[in-house]
Coordinates of C-alpha atoms in Angstrom, one line a residue:
M1 CA 39.9 12.3 8.4
P2 CA 40.7 8.6 9.1
L3 CA 38.0 6.0 8.4
R4 CA 36.8 3.8 11.2
T5 CA 37.0 0.0 10.7
Q6 CA 33.8 -2.0 10.6
E7 CA 32.3 -5.0 8.7
N8 CA 29.4 -3.3 7.1
W9 CA 28.9 0.4 6.3
P10 CA 25.7 2.4 6.1
H11 CA 24.8 2.6 2.4
G12 CA 25.1 5.9 0.6
A13 CA 26.0 9.4 1.6
I14 CA 25.8 9.9 5.3
M15 CA 26.6 13.4 6.7
Q16 CA 29.1 13.2 9.6
D17 CA 28.8 16.9 10.5
A18 CA 27.8 20.1 8.8
E19 CA 30.7 20.0 6.4
H20 CA 31.7 16.3 6.0
T21 CA 30.0 13.4 4.4
Q22 CA 30.8 9.7 4.3
F23 CA 30.2 8.0 1.0
A24 CA 29.9 4.2 1.0
L25 CA 29.2 1.9 -1.9
W26 CA 29.0 -1.9 -1.8
A27 CA 30.5 -2.8 -5.2
P28 CA 32.1 -6.3 -4.9
D29 CA 32.3 -6.6 -8.7
A30 CA 34.2 -3.3 -9.2
F31 CA 38.0 -2.9 -9.1
Y32 CA 37.9 0.9 -8.7
V33 CA 35.3 3.4 -7.6
S34 CA 35.3 7.1 -7.2
V35 CA 33.0 9.9 -6.2
E36 CA 32.5 12.4 -9.1
L37 CA 31.4 15.8 -7.9
E38 CA 29.4 18.2 -10.0
D39 CA 32.2 20.7 -9.8
G40 CA 34.6 18.3 -11.5
Q41 CA 36.4 16.9 -8.5
S42 CA 37.1 13.2 -8.5
L43 CA 37.5 11.5 -5.1
P44 CA 39.0 8.0 -5.2
M45 CA 37.2 5.7 -2.7
L46 CA 39.2 3.4 -0.5
P47 CA 38.5 -0.4 -0.7
Q48 CA 37.6 -1.7 2.8
G49 CA 37.2 -5.4 2.1
D50 CA 34.1 -7.5 1.5
G51 CA 33.4 -5.3 -1.6
W52 CA 33.0 -2.0 0.2
F53 CA 34.4 1.3 -1.1
V54 CA 34.4 4.2 1.3
I55 CA 35.6 7.8 1.6
E56 CA 34.9 10.7 3.9
A57 CA 35.2 14.1 2.3
R58 CA 34.4 17.8 2.8
C59 CA 30.9 17.8 1.2
P60 CA 28.1 19.7 2.8
A61 CA 24.4 19.2 2.3
G62 CA 23.4 19.9 -1.3
T63 CA 26.6 18.5 -2.8
R64 CA 25.8 16.8 -6.1
Y65 CA 27.7 13.6 -7.0
R66 CA 27.8 10.3 -8.9
F67 CA 29.8 7.1 -8.5
N68 CA 32.3 6.2 -11.2
I69 CA 32.7 2.4 -11.7
D70 CA 36.1 1.2 -13.0
G71 CA 36.5 4.5 -15.0
E72 CA 33.8 3.2 -17.4
L73 CA 30.4 4.0 -16.0
E74 CA 28.9 6.8 -13.9
V75 CA 25.9 5.8 -11.9
P76 CA 23.6 7.3 -9.3
D77 CA 24.1 6.3 -5.7
P78 CA 21.8 3.3 -5.2
A79 CA 21.1 4.7 -1.7
S80 CA 20.7 8.3 -3.0
R81 CA 18.7 10.4 -0.5
A82 CA 17.6 12.7 -3.3
Q83 CA 18.1 13.2 -7.0
D84 CA 18.6 16.4 -8.8
G85 CA 15.9 15.5 -11.3
D86 CA 15.7 12.1 -13.1
L87 CA 17.9 9.0 -12.7
D88 CA 20.4 10.4 -15.2
R89 CA 21.0 13.4 -13.0
H90 CA 23.3 13.8 -9.9
S91 CA 22.5 12.3 -6.5
V92 CA 22.3 14.9 -3.8
V93 CA 23.7 14.9 -0.2
V94 CA 20.8 15.5 2.2
D95 CA 21.0 16.7 5.8
P96 CA 18.5 14.5 7.7
L97 CA 18.3 17.1 10.5
A98 CA 17.6 20.2 8.4
Y99 CA 13.8 20.0 8.6
E100 CA 12.4 21.6 11.7
W101 CA 9.4 19.5 12.8
R102 CA 6.4 21.4 14.2
H103 CA 4.4 18.6 15.7
T104 CA 7.1 17.0 17.9
T105 CA 4.7 15.4 20.4
W106 CA 2.9 13.2 17.8
H107 CA 3.2 9.5 18.7
G108 CA 0.8 8.1 16.1
R109 CA -2.6 6.4 16.6
P110 CA -3.4 2.9 17.8
W111 CA -4.0 0.4 15.0
S112 CA -7.6 -0.1 16.0
E113 CA -8.3 3.5 15.0
A114 CA -7.0 3.0 11.4
V115 CA -9.3 4.1 8.6
I116 CA -7.0 4.2 5.6
Y117 CA -7.2 6.3 2.5
E118 CA -4.8 5.1 -0.3
L119 CA -3.6 7.8 -2.7
H120 CA -1.2 8.4 -5.6
V121 CA 0.9 11.5 -4.9
G122 CA 1.6 12.2 -8.5
A123 CA -2.0 12.0 -9.6
L124 CA -2.9 14.6 -6.9
G125 CA -0.1 16.9 -8.1
G126 CA 2.8 16.3 -5.7
F127 CA 3.6 16.4 -2.0
A128 CA 2.5 20.0 -1.5
E129 CA -0.8 19.4 -3.3
V130 CA -1.7 16.4 -1.2
E131 CA -1.6 18.7 1.8
Q132 CA -4.6 20.5 0.3
H133 CA -6.8 17.4 0.9
L134 CA -5.9 16.7 4.5
A135 CA -8.6 18.8 6.2
R136 CA -11.2 17.3 3.9
L137 CA -10.2 13.8 4.7
V138 CA -10.2 14.4 8.5
E139 CA -13.7 15.8 8.2
L140 CA -14.7 12.7 6.3
G141 CA -13.5 10.4 9.1
I142 CA -10.2 9.2 7.7
T143 CA -7.4 8.6 10.3
A144 CA -4.5 7.6 8.0
I145 CA -3.4 8.3 4.4
E146 CA -1.3 5.7 2.6
L147 CA 1.0 6.9 -0.1
M148 CA 1.7 4.6 -3.1
P149 CA 5.5 4.2 -3.5
V150 CA 7.4 7.5 -3.7
A151 CA 10.9 6.1 -4.3
Q152 CA 12.7 7.6 -7.3
F153 CA 11.6 5.9 -10.6
P154 CA 12.5 6.7 -14.2
G155 CA 10.7 9.6 -15.7
T156 CA 8.0 11.7 -14.1
R157 CA 4.9 9.4 -14.2
N158 CA 4.7 5.9 -12.7
W159 CA 2.7 4.0 -10.2
G160 CA 5.9 3.7 -8.2
Y161 CA 6.4 0.0 -8.2
D162 CA 9.2 0.5 -10.8
G163 CA 11.3 2.4 -8.3
V164 CA 15.1 2.2 -8.7
L165 CA 16.4 4.3 -5.9
P166 CA 14.4 3.3 -2.8
F167 CA 15.9 6.0 -0.5
A168 CA 15.2 9.0 -2.7
P169 CA 11.7 10.6 -2.7
Q170 CA 10.6 11.0 -6.4
A171 CA 12.0 14.4 -7.6
S172 CA 8.9 15.2 -9.7
Y173 CA 6.7 15.0 -6.5
G174 CA 8.9 17.4 -4.5
T175 CA 11.9 17.5 -2.2
P176 CA 12.6 15.5 0.9
E177 CA 11.7 18.6 2.9
Q178 CA 8.4 18.8 1.2
L179 CA 7.6 15.2 1.9
K180 CA 8.5 15.8 5.6
H181 CA 6.3 18.9 5.6
L182 CA 3.4 16.8 4.2
I183 CA 3.9 14.2 7.0
D184 CA 4.2 16.9 9.6
S185 CA 1.1 18.6 8.4
A186 CA -0.8 15.3 8.4
H187 CA 0.2 14.8 12.0
G188 CA -1.1 18.3 12.9
H189 CA -4.5 17.1 11.5
G190 CA -4.3 13.9 13.6
L191 CA -3.6 11.8 10.5
A192 CA -1.2 8.9 10.5
V193 CA 0.8 8.5 7.2
I194 CA 1.7 5.0 5.8
L195 CA 4.2 4.5 3.0
D196 CA 4.0 1.7 0.5
V197 CA 7.5 0.2 0.0
V198 CA 8.8 -2.3 -2.6
Y199 CA 11.5 -4.6 -1.3
N200 CA 10.9 -7.5 -3.7
H201 CA 12.5 -6.1 -6.9
F202 CA 14.0 -3.0 -8.6
G203 CA 12.6 -1.4 -11.7
P204 CA 14.0 -2.3 -15.1
D205 CA 15.2 1.1 -16.1
G206 CA 18.1 2.9 -14.4
N207 CA 19.2 0.0 -12.1
Y208 CA 23.0 -0.5 -12.5
L209 CA 23.5 -2.9 -9.5
G210 CA 24.0 -5.9 -11.8
R211 CA 27.2 -4.2 -13.2
Y212 CA 29.0 -3.7 -9.9
A213 CA 27.0 -5.7 -7.2
K214 CA 25.7 -8.9 -8.7
G215 CA 25.4 -10.2 -5.2
F216 CA 22.1 -8.2 -4.8
F217 CA 20.4 -10.9 -6.9
R218 CA 20.2 -14.7 -7.1
E219 CA 19.8 -16.2 -10.5
D220 CA 18.5 -19.5 -9.1
K221 CA 15.3 -17.8 -8.0
H222 CA 13.1 -15.7 -10.2
T223 CA 10.1 -13.4 -9.6
P224 CA 7.7 -11.9 -12.1
W225 CA 10.2 -9.0 -12.3
G226 CA 13.3 -11.0 -12.9
A227 CA 16.0 -12.4 -10.6
A228 CA 15.0 -12.5 -6.9
I229 CA 16.8 -10.2 -4.5
D230 CA 19.3 -12.2 -2.4
F231 CA 18.4 -11.5 1.2
R232 CA 20.9 -14.1 2.3
R233 CA 23.6 -11.4 2.0
R234 CA 24.1 -9.2 5.0
E235 CA 24.8 -6.2 2.9
V236 CA 21.6 -6.6 0.9
R237 CA 19.5 -7.2 4.0
D238 CA 20.9 -4.1 5.7
F239 CA 20.3 -2.0 2.5
F240 CA 16.5 -2.6 2.9
I241 CA 16.4 -2.5 6.7
E242 CA 18.3 0.9 6.6
N243 CA 15.7 2.1 4.1
A244 CA 12.8 1.1 6.3
L245 CA 14.4 2.7 9.3
M246 CA 15.0 5.9 7.4
W247 CA 11.3 6.3 6.5
V248 CA 10.2 5.5 10.0
L249 CA 12.8 7.4 12.0
E250 CA 14.0 10.3 9.8
Y251 CA 10.7 11.0 7.9
R252 CA 8.5 9.9 10.8
F253 CA 6.1 7.8 8.7
D254 CA 3.6 6.0 11.0
G255 CA 3.7 2.8 9.1
L256 CA 4.9 0.8 6.1
R257 CA 3.0 -1.4 3.8
L258 CA 5.3 -4.0 2.2
D259 CA 4.4 -4.8 -1.4
A260 CA 4.2 -8.4 -2.6
V261 CA 6.2 -10.0 0.2
H262 CA 5.4 -13.4 -1.3
A263 CA 8.2 -12.6 -3.8
I264 CA 10.8 -12.3 -1.0
E265 CA 12.5 -15.7 -1.0
S266 CA 14.2 -15.5 2.4
P267 CA 11.6 -16.3 5.1
D268 CA 13.6 -14.9 8.0
F269 CA 14.0 -11.4 6.5
L270 CA 10.5 -10.1 7.2
P271 CA 10.6 -11.0 10.9
E272 CA 14.1 -9.4 11.2
L273 CA 12.9 -6.2 9.5
A274 CA 9.9 -5.9 11.8
Q275 CA 12.0 -6.6 14.9
R276 CA 14.7 -4.1 14.0
I277 CA 12.0 -1.4 13.5
R278 CA 10.3 -2.3 16.8
Q279 CA 13.7 -2.2 18.6
Q280 CA 14.7 1.3 17.3
I281 CA 11.5 3.3 17.6
D282 CA 10.5 5.1 20.7
P283 CA 8.3 2.6 22.7
S284 CA 5.6 5.3 23.0
R285 CA 5.2 5.4 19.2
H286 CA 2.5 3.6 17.2
V287 CA 4.1 2.3 14.0
W288 CA 2.0 0.1 11.8
L289 CA 3.6 -2.7 9.7
T290 CA 1.3 -4.3 7.1
V291 CA 1.9 -6.6 4.1
E292 CA 0.5 -7.7 0.8
N293 CA 1.0 -11.5 0.7
E294 CA -0.6 -13.9 -1.8
L295 CA 0.6 -16.8 0.5
N296 CA -1.8 -15.8 3.3
Q297 CA 0.8 -16.4 6.0
S298 CA -1.1 -15.9 9.2
S299 CA 2.2 -16.7 11.0
L300 CA 3.5 -13.3 10.0
L301 CA 0.5 -11.6 11.6
E302 CA 0.9 -13.3 15.0
E303 CA 3.7 -11.1 16.3
D304 CA 5.7 -9.1 13.7
Y305 CA 3.1 -7.5 11.4
D306 CA -0.2 -5.7 12.3
A307 CA -2.3 -6.8 9.3
Q308 CA -2.4 -8.0 5.7
W309 CA -4.4 -6.6 2.7
N310 CA -7.2 -9.1 2.5
D311 CA -7.4 -9.8 -1.3
D312 CA -9.7 -12.8 -0.5
G313 CA -12.4 -10.5 0.9
H314 CA -12.1 -8.1 -2.0
N315 CA -12.2 -10.9 -4.6
A316 CA -15.3 -12.6 -3.1
L317 CA -17.1 -9.3 -2.9
H318 CA -16.1 -8.3 -6.4
V319 CA -17.5 -11.6 -7.9
L320 CA -20.7 -11.1 -6.0
L321 CA -21.0 -7.4 -7.1
T322 CA -20.0 -7.7 -10.8
G323 CA -20.3 -11.4 -11.8
E324 CA -16.8 -11.3 -13.2
T325 CA -15.0 -14.6 -13.0
D326 CA -12.0 -14.2 -15.3
A327 CA -8.4 -14.9 -14.4
Y328 CA -7.8 -14.8 -10.6
Y329 CA -11.5 -14.2 -9.9
A330 CA -12.0 -17.8 -11.1
D331 CA -11.0 -19.0 -7.6
Y332 CA -14.2 -17.3 -6.3
A333 CA -16.6 -18.2 -9.1
L334 CA -18.3 -21.2 -7.6
Q335 CA -19.0 -20.3 -4.0
P336 CA -18.4 -16.5 -3.5
T337 CA -21.1 -16.2 -0.9
E338 CA -19.7 -19.0 1.3
Q339 CA -16.3 -17.6 0.8
L340 CA -17.4 -14.2 1.9
A341 CA -18.9 -15.7 5.0
R342 CA -15.6 -17.5 5.7
C343 CA -13.7 -14.3 5.3
L344 CA -15.9 -12.4 7.7
S345 CA -15.7 -15.1 10.4
Q346 CA -12.1 -16.4 9.9
G347 CA -10.1 -13.8 8.0
F348 CA -8.7 -15.5 5.0
V349 CA -10.8 -17.5 2.4
F350 CA -7.8 -19.6 1.4
Q351 CA -6.3 -21.2 4.5
G352 CA -4.7 -24.2 2.8
H353 CA -7.6 -24.6 0.4
I354 CA -6.8 -25.7 -3.1
T355 CA -6.7 -23.0 -5.8
R356 CA -7.7 -23.2 -9.5
H357 CA -4.1 -24.2 -10.1
G358 CA -4.5 -27.3 -8.0
E359 CA -2.2 -26.1 -5.2
P360 CA -2.9 -25.3 -1.6
R361 CA -2.7 -21.7 -0.6
G362 CA -2.7 -20.0 2.8
E363 CA -2.5 -20.9 6.5
P364 CA -5.3 -21.1 9.1
S365 CA -6.3 -17.7 10.3
E366 CA -9.4 -18.1 12.5
H367 CA -7.3 -17.4 15.6
L368 CA -6.3 -13.9 14.5
P369 CA -8.2 -10.8 15.4
S370 CA -10.4 -9.1 12.8
T371 CA -8.0 -6.2 12.9
A372 CA -5.3 -8.4 11.3
F373 CA -7.2 -8.0 8.0
I374 CA -7.5 -4.9 5.9
L375 CA -10.7 -5.0 3.8
F376 CA -11.4 -2.9 0.7
L377 CA -13.8 -2.7 -2.2
Q378 CA -11.1 -1.1 -4.4
N379 CA -7.4 -0.2 -4.3
H380 CA -4.9 0.8 -6.9
D381 CA -4.4 -2.7 -8.1
Q382 CA -8.0 -3.7 -8.4
I383 CA -8.9 -0.6 -10.4
G384 CA -5.7 0.1 -12.2
N385 CA -5.1 -3.6 -13.2
R386 CA -8.3 -3.5 -15.2
A387 CA -7.7 -2.8 -18.9
F388 CA -9.6 0.5 -18.8
G389 CA -9.3 1.3 -15.1
E390 CA -13.0 1.3 -14.4
R391 CA -14.1 2.0 -10.8
L392 CA -16.5 -0.3 -9.1
H393 CA -19.6 1.9 -9.3
H394 CA -19.2 1.7 -13.1
L395 CA -19.3 -2.1 -13.0
A396 CA -22.0 -3.0 -10.4
D397 CA -25.5 -2.0 -9.3
P398 CA -25.0 1.2 -7.3
R399 CA -27.4 -0.2 -4.6
A400 CA -25.3 -3.2 -4.2
V401 CA -22.1 -1.1 -3.9
Q402 CA -23.7 1.0 -1.2
A403 CA -24.7 -2.0 0.7
A404 CA -21.1 -3.4 0.4
T405 CA -19.8 0.0 1.6
V406 CA -21.7 -0.5 4.8
L407 CA -19.9 -3.8 5.4
L408 CA -16.5 -2.2 4.5
L409 CA -16.9 0.7 7.0
L410 CA -18.7 -1.0 9.9
S411 CA -17.1 -4.4 10.1
P412 CA -14.4 -5.0 12.7
M413 CA -11.8 -5.4 9.9
I414 CA -9.7 -2.4 9.1
P415 CA -11.2 -0.5 6.2
L416 CA -9.2 0.9 3.3
M417 CA -10.5 3.0 0.4
F418 CA -8.9 4.3 -2.7
M419 CA -8.8 8.0 -3.6
G420 CA -12.1 8.9 -5.2
D421 CA -14.2 6.1 -3.6
E422 CA -15.8 8.5 -1.2
F423 CA -16.9 10.7 -4.1
A424 CA -17.8 8.1 -6.7
A425 CA -15.1 9.6 -8.9
E426 CA -15.9 9.4 -12.6
Q427 CA -12.3 9.3 -13.6
P428 CA -10.6 5.9 -14.1
F429 CA -7.3 4.9 -12.6
L430 CA -5.2 3.5 -15.4
F431 CA -1.7 1.9 -15.4
F432 CA 0.8 4.6 -16.4
T433 CA 4.5 4.9 -16.8
S434 CA 6.9 7.3 -18.6
H435 CA 9.4 4.9 -20.2
H436 CA 11.0 5.5 -23.6
G437 CA 12.3 3.6 -26.5
E438 CA 12.4 -0.2 -26.5
L439 CA 11.3 -0.5 -22.9
A440 CA 8.2 1.6 -23.6
D441 CA 7.3 -0.8 -26.4
L442 CA 7.8 -3.8 -24.2
V443 CA 5.7 -2.3 -21.4
R444 CA 2.9 -1.4 -23.8
E445 CA 2.8 -4.9 -25.4
G446 CA 3.3 -6.6 -22.1
R447 CA 0.3 -4.7 -20.6
R448 CA -1.9 -5.7 -23.5
N449 CA -0.8 -9.3 -23.4
E450 CA -1.7 -9.5 -19.6
F451 CA -5.3 -9.5 -20.6
A452 CA -5.2 -12.4 -23.0
A453 CA -6.7 -14.6 -20.3
F454 CA -9.8 -12.3 -20.0
S455 CA -12.7 -13.3 -22.3
A456 CA -13.2 -9.7 -23.5
F457 CA -9.6 -9.6 -24.9
T458 CA -9.0 -12.9 -26.6
D459 CA -9.1 -11.0 -29.9
P460 CA -5.7 -9.1 -30.3
H461 CA -7.6 -6.2 -32.0
Q462 CA -9.5 -5.7 -28.8
R463 CA -6.3 -5.6 -26.8
E464 CA -4.9 -2.9 -29.0
K465 CA -7.6 -0.6 -27.6
I466 CA -6.1 -0.8 -24.1
P467 CA -4.5 2.6 -23.3
D468 CA -0.8 3.0 -23.8
P469 CA 0.8 3.3 -20.3
N470 CA 3.4 5.6 -21.6
A471 CA 1.0 8.1 -23.2
E472 CA 0.8 11.3 -21.2
Q473 CA -3.0 11.3 -21.7
T474 CA -3.2 8.0 -19.8
F475 CA -1.8 9.7 -16.7
H476 CA -4.0 12.8 -17.0
A477 CA -7.1 10.7 -17.4
S478 CA -6.2 9.0 -14.1
Q479 CA -6.2 12.2 -12.1
P480 CA -9.4 12.3 -10.0
R481 CA -11.4 15.4 -9.4
L482 CA -12.1 15.2 -5.7
V483 CA -13.4 18.7 -4.9
G484 CA -16.3 20.8 -6.0
S485 CA -20.1 20.5 -5.7
G486 CA -20.3 17.2 -7.6
S487 CA -23.4 15.5 -9.0
A488 CA -26.3 14.3 -6.8
K489 CA -24.9 10.8 -7.0
Q490 CA -21.5 11.9 -5.8
Q491 CA -23.0 13.9 -2.9
E492 CA -25.1 10.9 -1.9
T493 CA -22.0 8.7 -1.9
L494 CA -20.1 11.3 0.1
A495 CA -22.9 11.6 2.7
L496 CA -23.0 7.8 3.0
Y497 CA -19.2 7.6 3.7
R498 CA -19.4 10.4 6.2
R499 CA -22.3 8.9 8.2
L500 CA -20.8 5.4 8.3
L501 CA -17.5 6.7 9.5
Q502 CA -19.2 8.8 12.2
L503 CA -20.8 5.5 13.4
R504 CA -17.5 3.7 13.2
H505 CA -15.8 6.3 15.3
Q506 CA -18.6 6.3 17.8
Y507 CA -19.5 2.7 18.3
I508 CA -16.9 0.4 16.6
I509 CA -13.4 1.8 17.1
P510 CA -13.7 2.4 20.9
N511 CA -14.6 -1.3 21.4
L512 CA -12.4 -3.0 18.7
S513 CA -9.7 -4.2 21.2
G514 CA -10.6 -7.8 22.2
T515 CA -13.2 -8.3 19.4
Q516 CA -14.0 -11.9 18.6
A517 CA -15.8 -13.3 15.5
L518 CA -18.9 -15.3 16.4
G519 CA -19.4 -16.8 13.0
A520 CA -21.1 -16.0 9.7
H521 CA -23.5 -17.9 7.6
M522 CA -25.1 -17.8 4.1
L523 CA -28.6 -16.5 4.0
G524 CA -29.0 -17.0 0.2
R525 CA -27.2 -16.2 -3.0
G526 CA -25.2 -13.1 -2.4
A527 CA -26.5 -12.7 1.2
V528 CA -24.7 -13.4 4.5
S529 CA -25.1 -12.7 8.2
A530 CA -22.1 -12.1 10.4
R531 CA -21.6 -11.5 14.1
W532 CA -18.8 -10.3 16.3
R533 CA -18.4 -9.9 20.1
L534 CA -16.9 -6.5 20.6
G535 CA -14.4 -5.7 23.4
D536 CA -17.1 -4.2 25.6
G537 CA -19.2 -7.4 25.4
S538 CA -21.7 -6.0 22.9
E539 CA -22.6 -8.0 19.8
L540 CA -22.3 -6.5 16.4
R541 CA -24.3 -8.1 13.6
I542 CA -24.2 -7.2 9.9
D543 CA -26.8 -8.7 7.6
L544 CA -25.9 -8.1 3.9
N545 CA -27.8 -8.9 0.8
L546 CA -26.0 -8.0 -2.5
S547 CA -28.5 -9.8 -4.7
D548 CA -31.7 -8.6 -6.4
T549 CA -33.8 -11.1 -4.4
P550 CA -35.1 -10.8 -0.8
V551 CA -33.9 -13.6 1.6
V552 CA -35.1 -15.0 4.8
N553 CA -33.4 -13.5 7.8
P554 CA -34.7 -13.8 11.4
A555 CA -34.4 -10.6 13.4
Q556 CA -33.0 -10.2 16.9
S557 CA -35.7 -9.0 19.3
D558 CA -33.2 -7.4 21.7
A559 CA -31.0 -5.6 19.2
V560 CA -31.1 -2.0 18.0
W561 CA -30.3 -0.6 14.6
L562 CA -27.0 1.0 14.1
F563 CA -27.5 1.6 10.4
Q564 CA -29.8 0.6 7.6
Q565 CA -29.0 0.9 3.8
P566 CA -31.0 2.0 1.9
P567 CA -32.4 4.2 4.7
A568 CA -36.0 4.1 3.5
V569 CA -36.2 0.4 2.8
A570 CA -39.5 -1.2 3.7
L571 CA -39.2 -4.0 6.3
S572 CA -42.9 -4.9 6.3
E573 CA -42.2 -8.5 5.7
P574 CA -41.1 -10.0 9.0
G575 CA -37.9 -12.1 8.9
Q576 CA -36.9 -10.9 5.4
L577 CA -33.8 -9.0 4.2
P578 CA -34.7 -7.0 1.1
A579 CA -32.6 -7.0 -2.1
Y580 CA -29.5 -4.7 -2.1
C581 CA -29.7 -4.1 1.6
A582 CA -27.4 -3.9 4.6
L583 CA -28.7 -3.9 8.2
V584 CA -26.3 -3.3 11.1
S585 CA -27.4 -4.0 14.6
L586 CA -25.9 -3.8 18.0
T587 CA -26.9 -5.8 21.1
A588 CA -25.4 -4.4 24.2
A589 CA -24.1 -6.4 27.1
T590 CA -26.3 -4.2 29.2
P591 CA -29.6 -2.6 28.2
L592 CA -29.0 -0.1 25.4
Q593 CA -31.1 2.7 24.1
P594 CA -31.8 2.9 20.3
L595 CA -28.8 4.2 18.5
D596 CA -29.8 5.3 15.0
G597 CA -33.3 4.0 14.6
E598 CA -35.8 1.8 16.3
R599 CA -35.6 -1.5 18.0
L600 CA -35.5 -4.4 15.5

């Protein structure tokens, strides 16, 4: 069958019909490339110019293959749609149309409805096992699950940010069809599904691109993970755009969260990626695009992306809750209460403000809607990047954590929680991998050296106590127990999350569109009062005291309580906000009956 002529080819093995597959590899540094089939056939690929090697062959779905480079090295397809096991096994031809979708009328949910539950697929047992949690999460009030990266990585245990084959779902989690079944089942429950994707680097183990496609990288720019990816190259840019489109169109993910986009050196790539996705999806679909971005670029959130993970909000809250000021928390050590107030009223804390390194960070964000910011008390990073993976309720006064939870779930920002938050899970979430040999040693020592800047680990002997990421026990210790009767503390936490999310769905979400921040101010150390004008004209007010001391706080005579934590707190002192307390009130644009308590 003759090949058509074109400048750029779709990367990888693309089925043309039920029996034929087109194999395309961009290998500008190779002289000869062939497709090596599992049955022993060798199919020489035809050079097409600009570094492309292409062949169309009689290979149905399920065909196992590798690429041979210059007769010297066999490698997996960098755009493999599935692996027959680990990276050293064959890539597999996948029929993207084989799965029969059950919930074909699903078009997603508006961003204003997002209540996000981040989870690690491997820690819960795999794609099929995650499905067992869907009904429970819907009953809790979750509207979206966010999967930490599932792209194929080396071994069977990993956070996913060391992925090497970004098109292939991790084989130890399940098949492409099982991932689609999980997404399909989630849609049947009314849940959106977000995927965390890594477009800023490849993992260090099993990546052969440097041998035959050095143009993927630029040696003049470096990231914490090595040479930066060269998005100036059309072939490289298309590789990642094709990946994003595959997840959104073929797998029907409802959103992507782009990891650490501050490490992407080409500023025009991110807008192009978003625009290509928006152009190709059905206009009736809701597809959410969010970023993690240390640069606090509000300009990205004005048109192309829905929201950013608000690390500023987390960091200010963490300092107030725990008193920790080591490493990056040092930027929030001196004025955490004022910074929290700025976050609630303007979005970012750092909007061009000078960091501890003496450099400006961020762009003005006050003009953005509150929904452009994703707030969280914990996520995989903020738990797992701790030496021992402790969860917040192990580090802070439980009363203060409960009060902060009220802010998380009832503020107009989009709330995100990490698996186990709702149950006050006792298990830690540690950093884990399954590397071997020299790389395992480097990861172990690198992990321990990361904490040299923390006061508790200045002694090397203390750092040696940090769990080995490659030990299987480190992974097993990180698997949360999320079902069962639980302790009284766990049941109390679960009841709090459930009640707060009921209120969010009833009073906040229907009126989020058009919400405007009305300002926030400091009431005292660890205490703030923030106000928002909701889309229906009502005024939402949250008074929060994370300290152990009551503070002065004038009440609103025409407001009604939406929620009070703790529920039995005495308000006998007029104009005072007790210690470890959160009060949420709502003043309607028209006369409003008491919602969940008495008039203030």
